[in-house]
Coordinates of C-alpha atoms in Angstrom, one line a residue:
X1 CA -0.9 37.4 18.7
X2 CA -3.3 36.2 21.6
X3 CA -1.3 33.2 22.8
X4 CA -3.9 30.8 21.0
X5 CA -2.9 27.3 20.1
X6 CA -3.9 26.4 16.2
X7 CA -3.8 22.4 15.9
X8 CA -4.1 20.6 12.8
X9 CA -7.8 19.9 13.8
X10 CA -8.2 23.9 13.1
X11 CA -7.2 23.7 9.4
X12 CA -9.6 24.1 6.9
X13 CA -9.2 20.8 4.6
X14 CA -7.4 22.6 1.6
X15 CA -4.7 23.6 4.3
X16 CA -4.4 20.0 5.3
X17 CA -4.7 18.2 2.6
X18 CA -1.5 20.6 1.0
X19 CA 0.3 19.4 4.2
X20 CA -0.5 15.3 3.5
X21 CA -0.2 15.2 0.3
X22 CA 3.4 15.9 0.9
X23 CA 3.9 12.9 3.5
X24 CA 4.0 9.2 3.0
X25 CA 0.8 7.8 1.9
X26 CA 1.1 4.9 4.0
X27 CA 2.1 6.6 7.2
X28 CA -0.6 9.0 6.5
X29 CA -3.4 6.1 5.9
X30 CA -2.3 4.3 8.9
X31 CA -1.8 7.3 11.7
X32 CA -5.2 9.2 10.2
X33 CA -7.5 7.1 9.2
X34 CA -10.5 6.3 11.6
X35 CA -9.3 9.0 13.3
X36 CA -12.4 11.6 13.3
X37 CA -15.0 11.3 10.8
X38 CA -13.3 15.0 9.0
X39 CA -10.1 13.3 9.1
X40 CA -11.2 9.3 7.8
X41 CA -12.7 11.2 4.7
X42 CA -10.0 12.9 3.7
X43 CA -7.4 9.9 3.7
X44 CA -10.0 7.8 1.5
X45 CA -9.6 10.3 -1.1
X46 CA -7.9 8.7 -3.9
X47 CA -4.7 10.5 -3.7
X48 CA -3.9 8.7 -0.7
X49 CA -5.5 5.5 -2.0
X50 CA -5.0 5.4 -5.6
X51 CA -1.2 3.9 -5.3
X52 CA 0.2 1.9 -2.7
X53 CA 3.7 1.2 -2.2
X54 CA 3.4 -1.4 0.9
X55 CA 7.4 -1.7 1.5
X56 CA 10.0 0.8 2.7
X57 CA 13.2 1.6 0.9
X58 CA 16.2 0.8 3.1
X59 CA 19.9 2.7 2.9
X60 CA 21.2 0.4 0.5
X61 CA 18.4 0.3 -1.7
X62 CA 16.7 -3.3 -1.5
X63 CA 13.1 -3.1 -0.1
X64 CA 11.7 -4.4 3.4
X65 CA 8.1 -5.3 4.3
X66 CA 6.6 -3.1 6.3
X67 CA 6.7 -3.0 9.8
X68 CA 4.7 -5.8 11.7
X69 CA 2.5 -3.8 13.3
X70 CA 1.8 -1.5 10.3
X71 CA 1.4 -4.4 8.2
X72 CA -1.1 -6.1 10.6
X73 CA -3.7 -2.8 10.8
X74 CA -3.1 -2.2 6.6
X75 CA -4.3 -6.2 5.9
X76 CA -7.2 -6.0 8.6
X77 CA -8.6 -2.8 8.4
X78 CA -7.0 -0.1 6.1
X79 CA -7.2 -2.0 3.0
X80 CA -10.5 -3.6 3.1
X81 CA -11.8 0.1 3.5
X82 CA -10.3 2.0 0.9
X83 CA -9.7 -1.7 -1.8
X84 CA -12.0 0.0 -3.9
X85 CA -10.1 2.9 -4.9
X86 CA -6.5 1.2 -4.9
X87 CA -5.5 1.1 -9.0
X88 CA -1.9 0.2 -8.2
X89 CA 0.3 -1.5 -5.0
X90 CA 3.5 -2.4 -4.6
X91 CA 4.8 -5.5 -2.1
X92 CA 7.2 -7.0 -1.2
X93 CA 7.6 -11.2 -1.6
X94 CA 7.5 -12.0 2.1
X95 CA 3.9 -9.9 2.6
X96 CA 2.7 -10.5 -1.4
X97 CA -0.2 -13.3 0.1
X98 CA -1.3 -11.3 2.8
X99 CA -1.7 -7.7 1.5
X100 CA -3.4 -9.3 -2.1
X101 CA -5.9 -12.1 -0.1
X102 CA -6.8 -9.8 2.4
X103 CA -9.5 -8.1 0.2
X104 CA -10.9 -7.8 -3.2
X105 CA -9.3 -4.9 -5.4
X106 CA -11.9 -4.6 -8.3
X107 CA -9.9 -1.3 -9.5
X108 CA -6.6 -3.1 -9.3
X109 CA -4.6 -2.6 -13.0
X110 CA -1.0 -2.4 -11.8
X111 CA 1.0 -4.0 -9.7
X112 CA 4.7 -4.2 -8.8
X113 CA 6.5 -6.9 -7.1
X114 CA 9.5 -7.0 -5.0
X115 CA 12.4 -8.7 -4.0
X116 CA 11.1 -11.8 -5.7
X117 CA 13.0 -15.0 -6.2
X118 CA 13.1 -16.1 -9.8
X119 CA 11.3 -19.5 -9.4
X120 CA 8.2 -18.2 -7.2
X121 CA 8.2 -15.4 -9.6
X122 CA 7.7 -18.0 -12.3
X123 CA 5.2 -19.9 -9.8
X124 CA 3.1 -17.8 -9.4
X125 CA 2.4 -16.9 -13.7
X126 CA 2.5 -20.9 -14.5
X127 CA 0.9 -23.0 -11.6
X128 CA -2.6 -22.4 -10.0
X129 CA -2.1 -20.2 -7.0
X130 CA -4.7 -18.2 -4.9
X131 CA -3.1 -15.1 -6.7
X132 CA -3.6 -16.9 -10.2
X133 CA -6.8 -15.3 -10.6
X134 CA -5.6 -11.6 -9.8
X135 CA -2.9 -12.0 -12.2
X136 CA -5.1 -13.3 -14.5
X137 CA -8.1 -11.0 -14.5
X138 CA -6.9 -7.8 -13.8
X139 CA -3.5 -6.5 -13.8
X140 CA -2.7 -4.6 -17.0
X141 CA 1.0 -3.1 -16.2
X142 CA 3.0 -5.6 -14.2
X143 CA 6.6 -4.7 -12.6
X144 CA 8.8 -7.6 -11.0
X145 CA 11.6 -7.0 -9.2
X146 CA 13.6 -10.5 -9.4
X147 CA 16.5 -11.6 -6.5
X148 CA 19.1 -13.7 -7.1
X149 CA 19.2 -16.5 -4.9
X150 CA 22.0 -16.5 -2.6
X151 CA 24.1 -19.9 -3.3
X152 CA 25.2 -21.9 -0.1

């Protein structure tokens, strides 16, 4: 061996695409994306974009919003680049309005919600709401993940 350094930049794209494909696909849109031009087409490839799942998983199984920061980039510049090839996302109640107003999602068929109280759930499939119309026009699979509300 001559003591040469390989980076990731030195992979060919099969190499690295074997190695993302087997990360996080939000982690990998938000660290990689815009990176390099090489790098930015890669991530819009629809294996990284097809499904979202914009919440994290804690220890005890209930589901958190992402974190602020992360969140911020993903509703002003992640998702308006890649809402075209997004077929299925997955939020959380507290970041539902941001992540679905930010942009359009004319390939949007699925979507799962989470951690959502019973009477915004109902809210939001009965009254007129800004998400009415995505509920309405394109979502053909549907998941809901109701809470119980915590009594005083």
């Amino acid at each position: 061996m001559d003591g040469s350094l390989l980076t990731l930049i030195d992979l060919p794209d099969e190499v690295l695409l074997l190695i993302l494909k087997n990360l996080d696909n939000i982690e990998v849109l938000y660290l990689i994306i815009d990176l390099n031009k090489r790098f930015n087409k890669l991530v819009h490839d629809s294996i990284f974009t097809n499904h979202l799942t914009m919440i994290r998983c804690s220890s005890n199984g209930s589901f958190d919003r992402l974190d602020e920061q992360i969140h911020d980039r993903f509703c002003s510049q992640i998702l308006p680049s890649i809402h075209h090839n997004i077929k299925w996302l997955d939020v959380e109640c507290s970041s539902m309005e941001d992540v679905l107003l930010c942009t359009s999602y004319p390939n949007l068929s699925g979507l799962g919600l989470h951690n959502i109280e019973k009477n915004i759930a109902l809210c939001l499939f009965t009254d007129e709401t800004p998400l009415t119309h995505i509920f309405q026009d394109k979502i053909s699979s549907l998941v809901i993940d109701v809470v119980e509300c915590e009594s005083s």
